[in-house]
PDB file of C-alpha atoms in Angstrom:
ATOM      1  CA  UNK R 174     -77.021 -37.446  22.184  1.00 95.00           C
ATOM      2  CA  UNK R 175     -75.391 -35.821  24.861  1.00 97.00           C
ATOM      3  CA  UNK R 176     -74.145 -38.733  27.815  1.00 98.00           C
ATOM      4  CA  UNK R 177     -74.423 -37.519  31.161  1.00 98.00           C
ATOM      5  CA  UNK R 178     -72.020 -39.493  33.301  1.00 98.00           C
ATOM      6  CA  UNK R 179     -71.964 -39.460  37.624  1.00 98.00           C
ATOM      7  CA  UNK R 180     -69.422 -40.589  39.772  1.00 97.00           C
ATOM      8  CA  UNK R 181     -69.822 -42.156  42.434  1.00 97.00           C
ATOM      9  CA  UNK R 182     -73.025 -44.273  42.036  1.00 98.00           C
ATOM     10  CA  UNK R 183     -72.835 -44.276  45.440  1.00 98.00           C
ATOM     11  CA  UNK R 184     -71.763 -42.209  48.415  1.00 96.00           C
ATOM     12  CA  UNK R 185     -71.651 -42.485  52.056  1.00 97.00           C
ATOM     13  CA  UNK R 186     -70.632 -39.406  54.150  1.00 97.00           C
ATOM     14  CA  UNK R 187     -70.556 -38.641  57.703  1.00 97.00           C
ATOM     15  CA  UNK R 188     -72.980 -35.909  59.166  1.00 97.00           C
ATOM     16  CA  UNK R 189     -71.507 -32.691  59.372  1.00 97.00           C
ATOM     17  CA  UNK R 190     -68.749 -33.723  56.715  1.00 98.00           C
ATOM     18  CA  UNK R 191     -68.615 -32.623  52.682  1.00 98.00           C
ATOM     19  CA  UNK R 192     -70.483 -35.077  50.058  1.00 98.00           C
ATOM     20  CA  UNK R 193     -68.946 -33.878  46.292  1.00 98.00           C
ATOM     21  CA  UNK R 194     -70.570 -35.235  43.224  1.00 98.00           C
ATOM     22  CA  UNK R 195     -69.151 -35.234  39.360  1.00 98.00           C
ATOM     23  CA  UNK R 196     -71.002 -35.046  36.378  1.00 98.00           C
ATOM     24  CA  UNK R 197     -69.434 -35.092  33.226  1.00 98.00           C
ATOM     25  CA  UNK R 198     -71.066 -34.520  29.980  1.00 98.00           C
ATOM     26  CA  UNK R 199     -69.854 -36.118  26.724  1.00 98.00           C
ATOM     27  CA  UNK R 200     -70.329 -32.671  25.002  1.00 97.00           C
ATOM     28  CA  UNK R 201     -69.269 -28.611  26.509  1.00 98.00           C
ATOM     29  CA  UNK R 202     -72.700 -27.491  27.816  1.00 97.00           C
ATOM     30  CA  UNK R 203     -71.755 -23.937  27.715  1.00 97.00           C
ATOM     31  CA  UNK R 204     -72.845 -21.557  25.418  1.00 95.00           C
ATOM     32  CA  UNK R 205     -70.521 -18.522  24.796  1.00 94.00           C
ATOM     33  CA  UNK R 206     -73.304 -16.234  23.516  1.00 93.00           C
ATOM     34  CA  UNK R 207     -74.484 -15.849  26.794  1.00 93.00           C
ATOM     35  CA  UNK R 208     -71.949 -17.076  29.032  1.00 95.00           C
ATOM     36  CA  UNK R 209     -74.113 -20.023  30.436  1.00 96.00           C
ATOM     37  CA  UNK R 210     -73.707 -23.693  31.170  1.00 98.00           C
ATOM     38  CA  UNK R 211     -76.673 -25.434  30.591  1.00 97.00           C
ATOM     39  CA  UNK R 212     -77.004 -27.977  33.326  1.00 98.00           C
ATOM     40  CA  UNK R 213     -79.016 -28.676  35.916  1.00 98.00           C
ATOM     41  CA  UNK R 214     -79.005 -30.255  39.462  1.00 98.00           C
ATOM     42  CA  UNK R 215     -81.906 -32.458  41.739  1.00 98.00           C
ATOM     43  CA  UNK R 216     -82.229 -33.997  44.499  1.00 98.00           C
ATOM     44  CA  UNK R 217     -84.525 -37.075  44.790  1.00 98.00           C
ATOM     45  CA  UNK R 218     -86.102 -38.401  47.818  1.00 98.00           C
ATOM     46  CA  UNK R 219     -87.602 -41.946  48.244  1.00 95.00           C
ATOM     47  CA  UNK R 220     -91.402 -41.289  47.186  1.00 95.00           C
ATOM     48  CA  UNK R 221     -91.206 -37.626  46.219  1.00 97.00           C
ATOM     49  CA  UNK R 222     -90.647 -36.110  42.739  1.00 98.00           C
ATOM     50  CA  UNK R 223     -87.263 -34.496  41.815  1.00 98.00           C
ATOM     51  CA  UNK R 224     -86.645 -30.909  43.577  1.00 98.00           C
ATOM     52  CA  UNK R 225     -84.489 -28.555  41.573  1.00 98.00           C
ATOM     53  CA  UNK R 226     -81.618 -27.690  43.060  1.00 98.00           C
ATOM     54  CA  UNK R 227     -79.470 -25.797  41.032  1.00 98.00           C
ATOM     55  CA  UNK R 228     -79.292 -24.656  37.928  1.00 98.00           C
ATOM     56  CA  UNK R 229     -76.951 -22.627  34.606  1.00 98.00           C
ATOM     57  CA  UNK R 230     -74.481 -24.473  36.649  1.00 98.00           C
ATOM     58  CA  UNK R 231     -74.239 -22.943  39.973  1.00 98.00           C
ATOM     59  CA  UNK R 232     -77.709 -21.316  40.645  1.00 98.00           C
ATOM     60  CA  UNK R 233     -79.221 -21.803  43.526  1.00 98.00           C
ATOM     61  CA  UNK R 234     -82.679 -22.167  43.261  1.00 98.00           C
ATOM     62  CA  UNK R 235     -84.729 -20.348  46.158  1.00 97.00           C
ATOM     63  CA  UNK R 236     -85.593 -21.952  49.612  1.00 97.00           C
ATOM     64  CA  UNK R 237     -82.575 -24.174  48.592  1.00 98.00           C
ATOM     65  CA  UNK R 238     -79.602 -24.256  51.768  1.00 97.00           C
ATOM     66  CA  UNK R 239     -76.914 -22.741  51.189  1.00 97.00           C
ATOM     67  CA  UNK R 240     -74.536 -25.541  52.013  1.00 98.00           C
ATOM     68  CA  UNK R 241     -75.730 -26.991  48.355  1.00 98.00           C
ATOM     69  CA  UNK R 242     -73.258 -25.263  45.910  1.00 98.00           C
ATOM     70  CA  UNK R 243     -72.547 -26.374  42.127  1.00 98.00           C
ATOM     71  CA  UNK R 244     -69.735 -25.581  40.003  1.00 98.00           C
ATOM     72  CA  UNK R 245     -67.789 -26.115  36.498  1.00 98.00           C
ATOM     73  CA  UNK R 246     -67.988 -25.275  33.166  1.00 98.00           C
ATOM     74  CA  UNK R 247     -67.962 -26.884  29.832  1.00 98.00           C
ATOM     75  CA  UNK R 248     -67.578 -30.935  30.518  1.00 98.00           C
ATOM     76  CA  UNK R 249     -66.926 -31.305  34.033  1.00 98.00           C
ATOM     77  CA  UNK R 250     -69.547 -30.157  37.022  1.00 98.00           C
ATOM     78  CA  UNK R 251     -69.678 -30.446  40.212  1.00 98.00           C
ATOM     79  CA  UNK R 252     -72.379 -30.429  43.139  1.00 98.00           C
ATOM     80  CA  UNK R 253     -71.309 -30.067  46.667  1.00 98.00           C
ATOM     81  CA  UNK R 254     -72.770 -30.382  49.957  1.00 98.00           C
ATOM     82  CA  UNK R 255     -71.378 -28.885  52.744  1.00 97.00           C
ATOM     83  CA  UNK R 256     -72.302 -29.804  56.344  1.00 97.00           C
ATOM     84  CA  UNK R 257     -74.078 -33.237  55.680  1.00 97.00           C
ATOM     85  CA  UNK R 258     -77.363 -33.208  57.055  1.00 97.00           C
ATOM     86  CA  UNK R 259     -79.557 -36.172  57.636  1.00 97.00           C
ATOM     87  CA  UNK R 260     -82.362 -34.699  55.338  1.00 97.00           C
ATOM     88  CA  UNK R 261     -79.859 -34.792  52.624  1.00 98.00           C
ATOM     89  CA  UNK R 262     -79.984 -38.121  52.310  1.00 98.00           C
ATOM     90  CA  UNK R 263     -81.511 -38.960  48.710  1.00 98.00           C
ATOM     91  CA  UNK R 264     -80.178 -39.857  45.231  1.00 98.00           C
ATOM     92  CA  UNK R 265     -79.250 -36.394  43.230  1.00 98.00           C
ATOM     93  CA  UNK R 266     -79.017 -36.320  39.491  1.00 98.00           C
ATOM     94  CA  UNK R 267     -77.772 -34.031  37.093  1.00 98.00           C
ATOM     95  CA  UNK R 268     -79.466 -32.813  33.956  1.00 98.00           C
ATOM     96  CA  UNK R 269     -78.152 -31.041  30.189  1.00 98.00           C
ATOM     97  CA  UNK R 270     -80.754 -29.082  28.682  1.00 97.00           C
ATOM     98  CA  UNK R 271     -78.068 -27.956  26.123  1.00 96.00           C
ATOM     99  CA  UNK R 272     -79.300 -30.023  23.052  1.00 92.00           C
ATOM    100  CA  UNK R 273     -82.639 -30.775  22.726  1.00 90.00           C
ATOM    101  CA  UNK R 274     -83.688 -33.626  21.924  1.00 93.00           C
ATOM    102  CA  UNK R 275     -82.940 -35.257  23.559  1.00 95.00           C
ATOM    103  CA  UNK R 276     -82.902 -33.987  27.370  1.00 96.00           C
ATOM    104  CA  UNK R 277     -80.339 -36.181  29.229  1.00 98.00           C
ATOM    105  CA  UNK R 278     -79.994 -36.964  32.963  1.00 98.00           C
ATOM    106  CA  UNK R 279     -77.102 -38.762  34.927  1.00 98.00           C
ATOM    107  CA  UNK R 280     -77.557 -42.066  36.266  1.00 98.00           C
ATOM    108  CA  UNK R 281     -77.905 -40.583  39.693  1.00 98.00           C
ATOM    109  CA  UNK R 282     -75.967 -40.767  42.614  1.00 98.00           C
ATOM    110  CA  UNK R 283     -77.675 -41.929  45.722  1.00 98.00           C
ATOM    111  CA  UNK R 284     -76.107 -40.619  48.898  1.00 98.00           C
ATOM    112  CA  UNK R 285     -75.887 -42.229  52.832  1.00 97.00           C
ATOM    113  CA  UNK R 286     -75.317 -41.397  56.109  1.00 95.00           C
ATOM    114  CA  UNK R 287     -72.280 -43.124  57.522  1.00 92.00           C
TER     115      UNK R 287
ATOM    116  CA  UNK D 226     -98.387 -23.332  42.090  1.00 96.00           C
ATOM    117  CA  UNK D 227     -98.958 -27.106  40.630  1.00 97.00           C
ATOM    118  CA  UNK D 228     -98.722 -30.045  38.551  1.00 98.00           C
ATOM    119  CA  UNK D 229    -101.017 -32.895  39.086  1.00 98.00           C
ATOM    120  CA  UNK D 230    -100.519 -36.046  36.943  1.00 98.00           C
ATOM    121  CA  UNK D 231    -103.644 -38.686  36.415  1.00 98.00           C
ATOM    122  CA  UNK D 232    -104.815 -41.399  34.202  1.00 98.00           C
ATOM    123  CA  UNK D 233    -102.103 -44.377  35.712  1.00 97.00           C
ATOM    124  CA  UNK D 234    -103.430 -47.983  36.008  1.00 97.00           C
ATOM    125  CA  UNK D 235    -102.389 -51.577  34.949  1.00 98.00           C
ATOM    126  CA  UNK D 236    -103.034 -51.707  31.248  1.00 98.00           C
ATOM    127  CA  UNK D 237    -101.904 -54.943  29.406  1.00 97.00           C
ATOM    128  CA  UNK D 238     -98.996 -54.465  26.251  1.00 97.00           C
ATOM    129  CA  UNK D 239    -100.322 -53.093  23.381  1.00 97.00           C
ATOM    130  CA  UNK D 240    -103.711 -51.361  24.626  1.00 97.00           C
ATOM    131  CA  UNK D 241    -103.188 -47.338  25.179  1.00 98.00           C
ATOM    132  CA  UNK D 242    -103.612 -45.581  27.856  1.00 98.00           C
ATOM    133  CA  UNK D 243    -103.959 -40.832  28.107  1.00 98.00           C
ATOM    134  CA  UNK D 244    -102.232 -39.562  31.064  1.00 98.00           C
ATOM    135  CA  UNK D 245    -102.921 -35.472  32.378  1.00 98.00           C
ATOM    136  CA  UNK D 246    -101.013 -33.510  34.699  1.00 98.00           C
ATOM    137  CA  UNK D 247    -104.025 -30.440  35.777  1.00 98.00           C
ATOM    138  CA  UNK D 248    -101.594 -27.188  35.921  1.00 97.00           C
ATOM    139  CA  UNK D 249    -102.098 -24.521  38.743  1.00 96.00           C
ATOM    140  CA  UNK D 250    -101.068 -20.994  40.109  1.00 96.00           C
ATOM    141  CA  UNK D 251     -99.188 -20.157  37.136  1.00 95.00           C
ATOM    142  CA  UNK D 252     -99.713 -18.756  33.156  1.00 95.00           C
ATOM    143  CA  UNK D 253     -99.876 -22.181  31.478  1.00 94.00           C
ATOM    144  CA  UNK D 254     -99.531 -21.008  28.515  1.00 93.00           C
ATOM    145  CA  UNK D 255     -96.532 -19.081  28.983  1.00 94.00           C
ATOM    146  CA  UNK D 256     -94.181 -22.301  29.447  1.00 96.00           C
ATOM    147  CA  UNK D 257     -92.791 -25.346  27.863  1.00 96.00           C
ATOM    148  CA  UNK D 258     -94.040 -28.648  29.454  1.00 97.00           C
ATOM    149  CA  UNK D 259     -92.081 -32.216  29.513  1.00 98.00           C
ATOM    150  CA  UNK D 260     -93.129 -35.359  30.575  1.00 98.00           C
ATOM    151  CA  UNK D 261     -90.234 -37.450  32.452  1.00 98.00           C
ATOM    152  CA  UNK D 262     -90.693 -41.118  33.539  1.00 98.00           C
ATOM    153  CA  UNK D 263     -88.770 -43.110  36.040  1.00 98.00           C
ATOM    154  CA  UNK D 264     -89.000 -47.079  36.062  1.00 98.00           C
ATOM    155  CA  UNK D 265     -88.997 -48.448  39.034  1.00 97.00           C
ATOM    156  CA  UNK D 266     -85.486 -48.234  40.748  1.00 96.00           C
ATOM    157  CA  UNK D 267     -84.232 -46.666  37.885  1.00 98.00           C
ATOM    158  CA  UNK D 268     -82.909 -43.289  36.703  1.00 98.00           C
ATOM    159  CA  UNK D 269     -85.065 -40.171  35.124  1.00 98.00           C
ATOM    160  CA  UNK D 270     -85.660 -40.421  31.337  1.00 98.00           C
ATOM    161  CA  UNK D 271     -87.038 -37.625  29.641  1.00 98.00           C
ATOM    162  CA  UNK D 272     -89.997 -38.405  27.159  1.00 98.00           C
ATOM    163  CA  UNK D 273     -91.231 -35.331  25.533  1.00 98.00           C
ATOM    164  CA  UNK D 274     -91.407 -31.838  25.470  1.00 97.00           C
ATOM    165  CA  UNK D 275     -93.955 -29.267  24.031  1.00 97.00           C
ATOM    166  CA  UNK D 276     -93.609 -25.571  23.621  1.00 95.00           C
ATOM    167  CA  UNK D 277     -95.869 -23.080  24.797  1.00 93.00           C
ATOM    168  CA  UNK D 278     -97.356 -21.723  21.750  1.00 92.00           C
ATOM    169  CA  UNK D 279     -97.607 -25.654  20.928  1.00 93.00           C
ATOM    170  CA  UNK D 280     -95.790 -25.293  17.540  1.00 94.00           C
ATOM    171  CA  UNK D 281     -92.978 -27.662  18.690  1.00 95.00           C
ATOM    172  CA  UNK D 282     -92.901 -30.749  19.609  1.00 97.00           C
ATOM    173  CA  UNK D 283     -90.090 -33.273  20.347  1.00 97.00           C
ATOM    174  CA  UNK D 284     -89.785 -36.873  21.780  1.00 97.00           C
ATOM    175  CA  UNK D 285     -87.211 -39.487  22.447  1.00 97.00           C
ATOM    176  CA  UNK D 286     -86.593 -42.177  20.492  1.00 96.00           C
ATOM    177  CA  UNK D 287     -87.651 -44.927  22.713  1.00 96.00           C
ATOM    178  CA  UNK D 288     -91.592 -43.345  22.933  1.00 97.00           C
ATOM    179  CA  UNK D 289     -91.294 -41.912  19.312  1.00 95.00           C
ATOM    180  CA  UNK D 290     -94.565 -42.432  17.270  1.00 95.00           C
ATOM    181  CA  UNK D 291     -96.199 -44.389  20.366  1.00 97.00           C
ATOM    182  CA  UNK D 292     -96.772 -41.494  22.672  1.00 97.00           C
ATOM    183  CA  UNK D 293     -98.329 -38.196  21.635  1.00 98.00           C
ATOM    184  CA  UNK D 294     -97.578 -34.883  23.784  1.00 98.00           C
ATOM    185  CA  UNK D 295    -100.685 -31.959  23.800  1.00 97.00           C
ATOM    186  CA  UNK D 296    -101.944 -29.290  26.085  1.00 96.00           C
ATOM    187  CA  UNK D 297    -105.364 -27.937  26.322  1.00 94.00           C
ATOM    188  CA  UNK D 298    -104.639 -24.392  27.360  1.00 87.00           C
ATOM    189  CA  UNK D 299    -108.378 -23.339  28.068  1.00 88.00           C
ATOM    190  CA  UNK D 300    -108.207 -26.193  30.991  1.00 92.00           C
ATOM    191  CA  UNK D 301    -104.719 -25.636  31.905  1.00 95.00           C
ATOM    192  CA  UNK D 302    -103.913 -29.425  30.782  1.00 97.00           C
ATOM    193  CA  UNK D 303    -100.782 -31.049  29.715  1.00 98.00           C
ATOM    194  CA  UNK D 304    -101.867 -34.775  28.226  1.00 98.00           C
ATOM    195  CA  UNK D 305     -99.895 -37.541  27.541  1.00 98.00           C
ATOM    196  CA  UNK D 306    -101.229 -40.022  24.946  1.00 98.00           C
ATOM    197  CA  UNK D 307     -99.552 -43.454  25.188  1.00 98.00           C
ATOM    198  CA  UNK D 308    -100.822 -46.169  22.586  1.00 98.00           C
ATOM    199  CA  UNK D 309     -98.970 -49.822  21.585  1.00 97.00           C
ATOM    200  CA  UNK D 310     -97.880 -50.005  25.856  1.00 98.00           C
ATOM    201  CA  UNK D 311     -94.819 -52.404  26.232  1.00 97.00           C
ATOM    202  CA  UNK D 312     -93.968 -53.130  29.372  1.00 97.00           C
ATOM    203  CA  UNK D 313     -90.666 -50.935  28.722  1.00 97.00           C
ATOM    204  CA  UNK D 314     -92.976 -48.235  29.435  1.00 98.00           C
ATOM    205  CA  UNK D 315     -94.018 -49.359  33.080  1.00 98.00           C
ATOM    206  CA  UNK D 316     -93.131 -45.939  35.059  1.00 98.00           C
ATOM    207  CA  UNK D 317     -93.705 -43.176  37.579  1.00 98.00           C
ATOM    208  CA  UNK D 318     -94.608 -40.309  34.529  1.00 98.00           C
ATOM    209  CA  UNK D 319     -94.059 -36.541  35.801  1.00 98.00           C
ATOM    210  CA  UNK D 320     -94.735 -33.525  33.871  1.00 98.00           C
ATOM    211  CA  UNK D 321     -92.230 -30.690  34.744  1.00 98.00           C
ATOM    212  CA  UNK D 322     -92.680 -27.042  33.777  1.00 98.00           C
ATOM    213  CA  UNK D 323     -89.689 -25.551  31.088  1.00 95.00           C
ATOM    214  CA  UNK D 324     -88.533 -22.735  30.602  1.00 91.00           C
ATOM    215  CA  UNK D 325     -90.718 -19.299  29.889  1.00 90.00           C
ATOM    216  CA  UNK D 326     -92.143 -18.577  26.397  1.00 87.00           C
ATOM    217  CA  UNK D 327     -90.476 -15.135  26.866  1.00 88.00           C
ATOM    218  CA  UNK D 328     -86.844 -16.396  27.060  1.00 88.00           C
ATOM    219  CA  UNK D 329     -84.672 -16.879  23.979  1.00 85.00           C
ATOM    220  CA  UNK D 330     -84.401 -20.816  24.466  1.00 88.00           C
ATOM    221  CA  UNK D 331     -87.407 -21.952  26.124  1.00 87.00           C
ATOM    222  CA  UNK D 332     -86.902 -25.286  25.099  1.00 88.00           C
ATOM    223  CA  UNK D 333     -83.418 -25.022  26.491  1.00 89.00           C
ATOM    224  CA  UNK D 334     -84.432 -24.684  30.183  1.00 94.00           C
ATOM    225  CA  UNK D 335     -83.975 -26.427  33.368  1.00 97.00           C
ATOM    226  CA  UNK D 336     -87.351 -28.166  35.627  1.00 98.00           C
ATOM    227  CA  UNK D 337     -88.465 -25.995  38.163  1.00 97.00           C
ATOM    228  CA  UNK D 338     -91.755 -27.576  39.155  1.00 98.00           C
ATOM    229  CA  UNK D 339     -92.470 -31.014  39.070  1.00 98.00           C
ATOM    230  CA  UNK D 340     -95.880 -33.020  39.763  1.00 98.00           C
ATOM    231  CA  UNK D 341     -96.344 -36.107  42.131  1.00 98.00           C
ATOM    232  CA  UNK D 342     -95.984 -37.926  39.110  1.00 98.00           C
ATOM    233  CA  UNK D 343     -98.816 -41.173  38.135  1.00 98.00           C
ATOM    234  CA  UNK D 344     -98.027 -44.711  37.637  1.00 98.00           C
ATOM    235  CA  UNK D 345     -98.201 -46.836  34.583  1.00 98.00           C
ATOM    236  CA  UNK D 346     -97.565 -50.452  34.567  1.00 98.00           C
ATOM    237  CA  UNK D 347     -98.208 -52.506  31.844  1.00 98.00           C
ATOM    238  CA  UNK D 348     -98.164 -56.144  31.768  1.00 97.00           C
ATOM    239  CA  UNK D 349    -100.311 -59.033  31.318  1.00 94.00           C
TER     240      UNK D 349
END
């Protein structure tokens, strides 16, 4: 299985300021046949279901701000969010859809308003 | 465009339990479905996943032989059928649309709509 790993757990960031989240996968999620990284980004609010975010990587998915951004290839990814707004405030996850089965998520990083 | 999960409750270990999530606005049959659950407090574990033409079928090992993934395409349905409950299995369950029938990896596909998701909790 492929181990999805976050850092930090936890994150508190000013408004206004930069929040930057890792996820590294225990296995390359990229696949050279068509030049695509197979992971996936959400955001989770208290209550709500998971919103997609971002996806191959460092798609934007539409109606999504354009202050979210992800990046990386292979093992190492990386969601940022520029211009911290207080509706950002939730606990975002990461997701491989690589190898199947199974489907593996991060742990999550839940992130605060300082 | 929607997912609606029902059939949550209190069930007590060891008694089953058939969730559905009613799909909306959208070519059902067209798409892969997974079911994802989410303890309470915890992270998002995927469960199972079904393809379109409903020729493939794959779950994780923790739900493996106790819970049975279907779809009933006439009624737009995804169902979830959950038998020998432990309370392991007490969670928010969401179904989540994959990836198009059309693309060369449709298993292989990110979430792009998710339902409210339904509760399960199982204890005595």
């Amino acid at each position: 299985d492929i181990v999805m790993t976050q850092s930090p757990d936890s994150l508190t960031v000013s408004l206004g300021e930069r929040a930057t989240i890792s996820c590294k996968s225990s296995r390359s999620l990229f696949y050279s046949s068509n030049n695509k990284n197979y992971l996936a980004w959400y955001q989770q609010k208290p209550g709500q279901p998971p919103k997609l975010l971002i996806y191959w990587a460092s798609t934007r998915e539409a109606g999504v701000p354009d202050r979210f951004s992800g990046s990386g290839s292979g093992t190492d990814f990386t969601l940022t969010i520029n211009s911290l707004q207080a509706e950002d405030v939730a606990v975002y996850y990461c997701h491989q859809y690589f190898a199947i089965p199974p489907i593996t998520f991060g742990q999550g990083t839940r992130l605060e308003i300082k | 465009v929607q997912l609606v999960e029902s059939g949550g409750g209190v069930v007590q270990p060891g008694r089953s339990l058939r969730l559905s999530c009613a799909a909306s606005g959208f070519n059902f049959t067209n798409f892969t479905m997974h079911w994802v659950r989410q303890a309470p407090g915890k992270g998002l574990e995927w469960v199972a996943v079904i393809s379109g033409d409903d020729k493939i079928k794959y779950y994780a090992d923790s739900v493996r032989g106790r819970l049975t993934i279907s779809r009933e395409t006439p009624k737009n349905t995804l169902s979830l059928q959950m038998i020998g409950l432990r309370p392991a299995d007490t969670a928010v369950y969401y179904c989540a649309r994959g990836g198009p029938s059309s693309s060369d990896h449709p298993l292989a596909w990110y979430f792009d709509l998710w339902g409210r998701g339904t509760l399960v909790t199982v204890s005595s």
